[in-house]
Coordinates of C-alpha atoms in Angstrom, one line a residue:
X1 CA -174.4 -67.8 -20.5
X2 CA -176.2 -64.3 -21.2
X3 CA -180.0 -64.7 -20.9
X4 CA -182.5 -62.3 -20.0
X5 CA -185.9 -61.4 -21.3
X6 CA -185.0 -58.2 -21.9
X7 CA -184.0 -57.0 -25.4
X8 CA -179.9 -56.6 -25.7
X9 CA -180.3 -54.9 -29.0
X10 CA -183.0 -52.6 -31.1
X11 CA -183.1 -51.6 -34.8
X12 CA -184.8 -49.0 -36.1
X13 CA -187.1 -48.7 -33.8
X14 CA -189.1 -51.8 -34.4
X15 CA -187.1 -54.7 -34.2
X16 CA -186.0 -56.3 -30.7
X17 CA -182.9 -58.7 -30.4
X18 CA -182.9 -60.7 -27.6
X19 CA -180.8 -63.5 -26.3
X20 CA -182.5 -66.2 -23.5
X21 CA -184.9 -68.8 -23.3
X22 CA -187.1 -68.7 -26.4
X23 CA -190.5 -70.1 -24.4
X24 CA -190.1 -67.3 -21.7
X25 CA -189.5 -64.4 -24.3
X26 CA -192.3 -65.7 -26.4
X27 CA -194.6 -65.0 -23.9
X28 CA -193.4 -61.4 -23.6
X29 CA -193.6 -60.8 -27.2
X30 CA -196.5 -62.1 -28.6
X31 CA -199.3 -60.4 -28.6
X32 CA -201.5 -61.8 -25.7
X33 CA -205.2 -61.4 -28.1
X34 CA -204.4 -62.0 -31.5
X35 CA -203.9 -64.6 -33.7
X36 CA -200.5 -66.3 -34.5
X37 CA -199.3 -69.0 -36.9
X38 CA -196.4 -70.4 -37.1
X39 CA -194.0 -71.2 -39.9
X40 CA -191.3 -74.1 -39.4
X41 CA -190.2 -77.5 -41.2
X42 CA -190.3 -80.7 -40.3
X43 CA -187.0 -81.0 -38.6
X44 CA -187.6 -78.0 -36.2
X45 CA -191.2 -79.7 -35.6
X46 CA -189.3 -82.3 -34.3
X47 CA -186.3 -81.3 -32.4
X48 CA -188.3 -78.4 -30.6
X49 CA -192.5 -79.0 -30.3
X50 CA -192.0 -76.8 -27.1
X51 CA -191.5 -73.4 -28.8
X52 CA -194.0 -73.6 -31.4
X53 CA -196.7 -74.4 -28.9
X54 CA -200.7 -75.2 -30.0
X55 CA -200.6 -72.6 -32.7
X56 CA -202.0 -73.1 -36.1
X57 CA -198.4 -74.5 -38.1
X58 CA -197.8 -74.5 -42.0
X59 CA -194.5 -76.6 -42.6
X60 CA -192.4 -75.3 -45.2
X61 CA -190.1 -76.9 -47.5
X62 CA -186.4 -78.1 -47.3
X63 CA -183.6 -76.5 -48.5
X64 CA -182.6 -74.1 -50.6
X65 CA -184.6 -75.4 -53.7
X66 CA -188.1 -74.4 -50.9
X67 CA -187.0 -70.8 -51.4
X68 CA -189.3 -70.5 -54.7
X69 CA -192.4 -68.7 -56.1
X70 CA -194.5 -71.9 -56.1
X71 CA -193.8 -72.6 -52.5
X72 CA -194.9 -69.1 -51.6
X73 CA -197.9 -69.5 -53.4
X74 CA -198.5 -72.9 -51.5
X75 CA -197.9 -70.9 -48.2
X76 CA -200.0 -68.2 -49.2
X77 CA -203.3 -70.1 -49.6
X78 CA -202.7 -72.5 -46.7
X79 CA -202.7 -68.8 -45.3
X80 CA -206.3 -68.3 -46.9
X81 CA -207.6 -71.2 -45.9
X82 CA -206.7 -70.6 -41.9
X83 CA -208.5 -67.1 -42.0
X84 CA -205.4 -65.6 -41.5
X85 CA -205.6 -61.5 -42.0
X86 CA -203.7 -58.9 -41.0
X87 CA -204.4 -58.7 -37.3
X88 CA -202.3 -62.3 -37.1
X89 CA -198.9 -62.3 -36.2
X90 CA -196.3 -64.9 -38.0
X91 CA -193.8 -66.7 -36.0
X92 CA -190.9 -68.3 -37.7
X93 CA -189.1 -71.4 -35.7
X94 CA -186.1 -72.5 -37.9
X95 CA -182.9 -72.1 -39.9
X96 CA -181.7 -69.5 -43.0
X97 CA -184.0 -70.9 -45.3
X98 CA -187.2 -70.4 -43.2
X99 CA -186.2 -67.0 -41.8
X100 CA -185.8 -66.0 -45.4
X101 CA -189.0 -67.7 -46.8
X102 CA -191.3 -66.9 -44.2
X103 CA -190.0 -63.1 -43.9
X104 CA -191.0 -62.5 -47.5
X105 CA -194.3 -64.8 -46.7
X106 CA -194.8 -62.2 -44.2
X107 CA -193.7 -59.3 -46.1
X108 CA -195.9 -59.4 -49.1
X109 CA -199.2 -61.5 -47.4
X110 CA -202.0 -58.8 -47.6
X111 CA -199.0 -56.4 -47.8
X112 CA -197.5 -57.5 -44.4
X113 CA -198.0 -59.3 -41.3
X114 CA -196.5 -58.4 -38.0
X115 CA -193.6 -61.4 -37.6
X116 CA -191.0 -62.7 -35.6
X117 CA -188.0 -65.1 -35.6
X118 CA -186.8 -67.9 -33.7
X119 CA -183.6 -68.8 -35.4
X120 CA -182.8 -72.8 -34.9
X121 CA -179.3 -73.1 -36.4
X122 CA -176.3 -71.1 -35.8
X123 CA -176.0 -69.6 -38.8
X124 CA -179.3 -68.2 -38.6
X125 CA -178.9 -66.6 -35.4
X126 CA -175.8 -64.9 -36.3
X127 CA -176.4 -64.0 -39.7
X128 CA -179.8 -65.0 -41.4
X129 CA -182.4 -63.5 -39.2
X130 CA -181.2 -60.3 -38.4
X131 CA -181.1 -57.4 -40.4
X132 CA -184.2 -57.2 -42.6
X133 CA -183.4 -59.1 -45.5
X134 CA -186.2 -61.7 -46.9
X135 CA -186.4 -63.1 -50.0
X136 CA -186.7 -66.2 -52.4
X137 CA -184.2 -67.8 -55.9
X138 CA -185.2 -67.6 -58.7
X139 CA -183.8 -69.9 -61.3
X140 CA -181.1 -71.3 -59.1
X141 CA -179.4 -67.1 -58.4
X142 CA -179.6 -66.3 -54.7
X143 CA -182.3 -64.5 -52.9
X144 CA -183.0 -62.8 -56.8
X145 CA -186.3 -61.6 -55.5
X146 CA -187.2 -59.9 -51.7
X147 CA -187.4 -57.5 -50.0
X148 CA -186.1 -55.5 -47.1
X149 CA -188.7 -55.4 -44.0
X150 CA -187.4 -55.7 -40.2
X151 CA -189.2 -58.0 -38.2
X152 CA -190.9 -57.4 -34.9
X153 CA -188.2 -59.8 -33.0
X154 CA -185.5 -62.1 -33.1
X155 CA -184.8 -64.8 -30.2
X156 CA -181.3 -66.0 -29.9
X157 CA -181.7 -69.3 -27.2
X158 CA -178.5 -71.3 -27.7
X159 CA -180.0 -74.0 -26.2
X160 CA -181.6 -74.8 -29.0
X161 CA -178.5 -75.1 -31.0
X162 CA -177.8 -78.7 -29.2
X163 CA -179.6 -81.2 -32.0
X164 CA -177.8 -79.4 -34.7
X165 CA -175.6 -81.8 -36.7
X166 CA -172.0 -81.1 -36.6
X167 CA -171.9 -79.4 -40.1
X168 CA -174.5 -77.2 -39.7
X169 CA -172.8 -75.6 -36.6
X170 CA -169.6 -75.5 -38.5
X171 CA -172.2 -73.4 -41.7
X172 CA -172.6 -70.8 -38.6
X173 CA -169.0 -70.6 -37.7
X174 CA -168.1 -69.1 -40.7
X175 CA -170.8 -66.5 -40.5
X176 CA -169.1 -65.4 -37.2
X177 CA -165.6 -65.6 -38.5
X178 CA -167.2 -63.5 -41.4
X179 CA -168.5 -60.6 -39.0
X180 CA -165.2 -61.4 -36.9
X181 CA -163.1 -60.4 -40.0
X182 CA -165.2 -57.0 -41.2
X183 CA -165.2 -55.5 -37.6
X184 CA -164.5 -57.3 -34.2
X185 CA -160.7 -58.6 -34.2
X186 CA -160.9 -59.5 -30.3
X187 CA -163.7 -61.6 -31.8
X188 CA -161.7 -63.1 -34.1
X189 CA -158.7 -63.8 -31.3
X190 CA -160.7 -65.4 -29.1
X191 CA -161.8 -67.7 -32.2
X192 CA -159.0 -68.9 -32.6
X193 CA -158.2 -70.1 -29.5
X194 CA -161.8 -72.1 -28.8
X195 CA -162.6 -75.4 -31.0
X196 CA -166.2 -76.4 -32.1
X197 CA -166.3 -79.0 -30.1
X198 CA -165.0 -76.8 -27.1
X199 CA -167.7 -74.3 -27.8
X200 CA -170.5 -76.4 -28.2
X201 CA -169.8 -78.0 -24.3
X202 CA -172.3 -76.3 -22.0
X203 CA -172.1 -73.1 -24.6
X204 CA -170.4 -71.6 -21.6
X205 CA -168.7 -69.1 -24.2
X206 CA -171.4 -69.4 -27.3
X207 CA -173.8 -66.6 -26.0
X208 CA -171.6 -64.0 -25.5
X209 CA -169.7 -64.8 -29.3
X210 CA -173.2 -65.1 -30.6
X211 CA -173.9 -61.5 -29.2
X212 CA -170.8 -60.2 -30.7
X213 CA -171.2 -61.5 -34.3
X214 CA -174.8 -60.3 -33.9
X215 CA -173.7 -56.8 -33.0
X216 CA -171.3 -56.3 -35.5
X217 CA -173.9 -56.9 -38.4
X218 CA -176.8 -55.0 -36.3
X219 CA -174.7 -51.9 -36.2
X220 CA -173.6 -51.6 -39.6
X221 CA -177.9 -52.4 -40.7
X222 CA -178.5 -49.4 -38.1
X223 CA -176.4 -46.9 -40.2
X224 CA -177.9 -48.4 -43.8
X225 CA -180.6 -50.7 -43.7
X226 CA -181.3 -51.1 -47.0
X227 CA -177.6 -51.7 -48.3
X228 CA -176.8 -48.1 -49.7
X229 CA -173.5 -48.0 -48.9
X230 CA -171.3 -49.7 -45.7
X231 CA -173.9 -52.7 -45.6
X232 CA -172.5 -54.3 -48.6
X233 CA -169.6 -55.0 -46.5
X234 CA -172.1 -57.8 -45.2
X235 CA -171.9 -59.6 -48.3
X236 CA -168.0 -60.9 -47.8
X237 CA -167.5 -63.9 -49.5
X238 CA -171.1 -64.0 -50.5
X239 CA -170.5 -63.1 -53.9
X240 CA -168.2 -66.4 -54.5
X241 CA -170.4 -68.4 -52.0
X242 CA -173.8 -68.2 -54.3
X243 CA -172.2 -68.8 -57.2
X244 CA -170.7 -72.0 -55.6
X245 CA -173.8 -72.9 -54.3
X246 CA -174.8 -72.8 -57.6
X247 CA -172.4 -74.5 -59.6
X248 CA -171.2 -76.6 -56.3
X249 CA -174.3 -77.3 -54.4
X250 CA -172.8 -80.1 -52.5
X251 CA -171.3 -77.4 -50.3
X252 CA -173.8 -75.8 -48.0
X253 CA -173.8 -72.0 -46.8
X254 CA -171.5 -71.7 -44.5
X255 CA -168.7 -73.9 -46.5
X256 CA -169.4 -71.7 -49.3
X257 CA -168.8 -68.5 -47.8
X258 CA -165.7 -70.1 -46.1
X259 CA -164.3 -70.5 -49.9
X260 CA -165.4 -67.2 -50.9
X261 CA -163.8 -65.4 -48.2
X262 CA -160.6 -67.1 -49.2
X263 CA -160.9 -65.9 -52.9
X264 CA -161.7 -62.1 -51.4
X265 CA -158.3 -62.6 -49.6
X266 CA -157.0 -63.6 -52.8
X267 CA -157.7 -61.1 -54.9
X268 CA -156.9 -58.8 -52.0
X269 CA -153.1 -59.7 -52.0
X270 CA -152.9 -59.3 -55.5
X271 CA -154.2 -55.5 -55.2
X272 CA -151.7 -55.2 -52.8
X273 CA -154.4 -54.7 -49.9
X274 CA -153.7 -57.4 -47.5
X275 CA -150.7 -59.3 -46.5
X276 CA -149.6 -62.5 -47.0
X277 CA -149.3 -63.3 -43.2
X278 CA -152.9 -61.9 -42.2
X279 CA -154.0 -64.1 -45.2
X280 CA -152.7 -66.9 -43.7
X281 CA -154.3 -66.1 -40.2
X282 CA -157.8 -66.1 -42.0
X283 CA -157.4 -69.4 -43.3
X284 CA -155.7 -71.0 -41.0
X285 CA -158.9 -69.8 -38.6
X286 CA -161.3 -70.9 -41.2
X287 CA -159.3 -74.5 -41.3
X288 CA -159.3 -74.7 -37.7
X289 CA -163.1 -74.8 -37.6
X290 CA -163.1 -77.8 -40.1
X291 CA -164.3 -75.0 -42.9
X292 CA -163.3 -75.6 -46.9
X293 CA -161.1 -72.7 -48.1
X294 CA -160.4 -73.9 -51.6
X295 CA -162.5 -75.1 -54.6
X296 CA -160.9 -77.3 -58.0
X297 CA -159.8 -74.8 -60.5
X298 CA -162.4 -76.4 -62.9
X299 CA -165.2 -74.2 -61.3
X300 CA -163.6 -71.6 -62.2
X301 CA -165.2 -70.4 -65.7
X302 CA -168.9 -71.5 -64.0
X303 CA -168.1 -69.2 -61.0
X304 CA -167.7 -66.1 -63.1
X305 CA -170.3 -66.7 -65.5
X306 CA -172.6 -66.8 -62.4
X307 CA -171.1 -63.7 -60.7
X308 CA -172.5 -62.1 -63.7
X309 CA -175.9 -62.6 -62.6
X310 CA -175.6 -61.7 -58.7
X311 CA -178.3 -59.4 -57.7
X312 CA -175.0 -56.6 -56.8
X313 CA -174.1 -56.0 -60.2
X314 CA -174.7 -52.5 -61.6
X315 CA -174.3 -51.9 -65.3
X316 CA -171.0 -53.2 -66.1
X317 CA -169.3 -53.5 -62.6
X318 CA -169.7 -55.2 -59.3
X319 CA -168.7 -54.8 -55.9
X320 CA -166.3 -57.1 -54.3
X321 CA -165.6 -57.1 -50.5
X322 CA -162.2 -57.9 -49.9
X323 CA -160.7 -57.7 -46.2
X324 CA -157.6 -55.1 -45.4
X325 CA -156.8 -57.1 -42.5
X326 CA -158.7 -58.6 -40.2
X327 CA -161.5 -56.3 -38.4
X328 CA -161.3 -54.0 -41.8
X329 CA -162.8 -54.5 -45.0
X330 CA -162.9 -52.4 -48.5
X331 CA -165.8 -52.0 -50.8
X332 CA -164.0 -52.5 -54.2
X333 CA -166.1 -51.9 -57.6
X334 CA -164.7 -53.4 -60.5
X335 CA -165.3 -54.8 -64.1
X336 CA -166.5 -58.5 -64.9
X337 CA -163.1 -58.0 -67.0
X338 CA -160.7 -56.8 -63.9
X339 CA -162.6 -59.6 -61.5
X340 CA -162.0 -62.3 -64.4
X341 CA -157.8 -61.3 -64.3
X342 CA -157.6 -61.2 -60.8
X343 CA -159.7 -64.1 -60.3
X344 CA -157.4 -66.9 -58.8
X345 CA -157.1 -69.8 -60.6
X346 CA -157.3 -72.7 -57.8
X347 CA -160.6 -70.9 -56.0
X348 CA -159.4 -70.1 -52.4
X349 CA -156.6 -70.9 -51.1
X350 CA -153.3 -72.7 -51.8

């Protein structure tokens, strides 16, 4: 295992990755005479009392139907009422949804509060908690309203990964397959050869795979934070997966962006980008960590008529990611009318 309580990463100056024991980096990072509060939910409180310590604590709600405007406004007073100002740091203990609730929280409360992350789920640690973004739904569309603000630090400790159900670690897995695909094949090799259940036994090999899903997103955020340009690349398969989460909300995150990569791939062999055979490869990678990779053609219509609404579209076209081969992706704008023909017709793969 890699643990230190030293920072492995920076960005922009501000924000500090670091991989270890949370309780022992907490007490690097937080400031030693001000005020903290702490920002969590019910099943972190739970599973890990120990990191969130005798702070004040506002528990936030479940889910991605907790990522609303009335929920920030609940948070926001509870705020208030606690005396909280802007010499208080915020630490959030938990998953995707708080570390993108209570980064906006954080980012708008008396125009921003110094805060901090302790990501509880896989998926959050490789994906949601790094790289700036924070933000809330708005009428059932994806993070439709946020903000870009790094926070202070980010605490990797895959030791708290071990009272994560079984499909939440799988959610995760196809965040790392995601970054695995846009830039780290020797990630994506050694993926292939290790099963869930093989990596979640003693995490002997999680920390350093964490680190190098984690590095791949970091250094494509150092070159454009605010998702000019090479970030969108980030957003593989996300496209497809919030308009599944929409329309197919029995699928979580991580399932959903398993089925959107597939349709990338998809609509990447009919443009002649990718091959058949490293098609295959994704999938069968995606399958071999118990991940959908195909939706009933029936969703079909609903998918699109979402896409329509995704927060990337500008004017008339959107930009699709769609994988080369594995450890390269494209940024392809097109039309709502060229996505609609090359749209497959089972969604994913078959």
């Amino acid at each position: 295992m890699i643990r230190s309580v030293e920072p492995f990463l920076r960005l922009k100056r501000k924000c500090n990755l670091y991989q270890g024991d949370a309780l022992q980096i907490l007490q690097r990072v937080l400031p030693r005479h001000g005020r903290v509060v702490v920002l969590t939910d019910v099943n972190v409180e739970r599973e890990h009392p120990e990191v969130l310590g005798d702070f004040p604590r506002v528990i936030l709600g479940q889910g991605e139907t907790a990522k609303r405007m009335t929920e920030v406004s609940r948070v926001c007073h509870r705020l208030m009422r606690l005396g909280v100002d802007r010499s208080w740091t915020v630490l959030a203990v938990g998953g995707g949804v708080v570390s993108d609730l209570a980064g906006f929280i954080a980012s708008i409360y008396m125009r921003g509060l110094r805060f901090g992350f302790v990501p509880t789920t896989l998926l959050a640690q490789v994906d949601a908690s790094v790289g700036g973004k924070n933000g809330i739904n708005l009428g059932g569309y994806k993070n439709m309203v946020g903000c870009f603000r790094q926070p202070d630090f980010v605490i990797c400790d895959s030791m708290l990964l071990h009272s994560l159900p079984e499909r939440e670690f799988r959610a995760g897995m196809a965040e790392m397959i995601k970054a695995a695909i846009i830039g780290n094949p020797t990630l994506f090799e050694e993926l292939l050869l290790l099963s869930n259940s093989k990596l979640r036994s003693g995490y002997r090999h999680l920390d350093r795979l964490i680190r190098a899903a984690v590095e791949v997103k970091a250094e494509i955020v150092r070159r454009d934070e605010k998702e000019e340009g090479e970030r969108k690349l980030l957003n593989l398969g996300h496209t497809f997966a919030h308009a599944i989460e929409k329309w197919a909300p029995k699928y979580n995150h991580g399932e959903a962006v398993s089925i959107g990569i597939m349709i990338a791939c998809r609509i990447s062999e009919k443009l002649g980008l990718i091959s058949g055979e490293e098609m295959d490869l994704i999938a069968r990678q995606l399958d071999s960590h118990e991940l959908p990779i195909r939706l009933p053609s029936y969703f079909r219509p609903k998918l699109l008529r979402a896409i329509q609404k995704d927060k990337k579209r500008a004017g008339e076209k959107i930009s699709v990611i769609l994988p080369k081969h594995v450890g390269e992706c494209v940024i392809y704008p097109m039309t709502f009318e060229e996505l609609e023909e090359l749209f497959p017709k089972e969604c994913g793969y078959c």
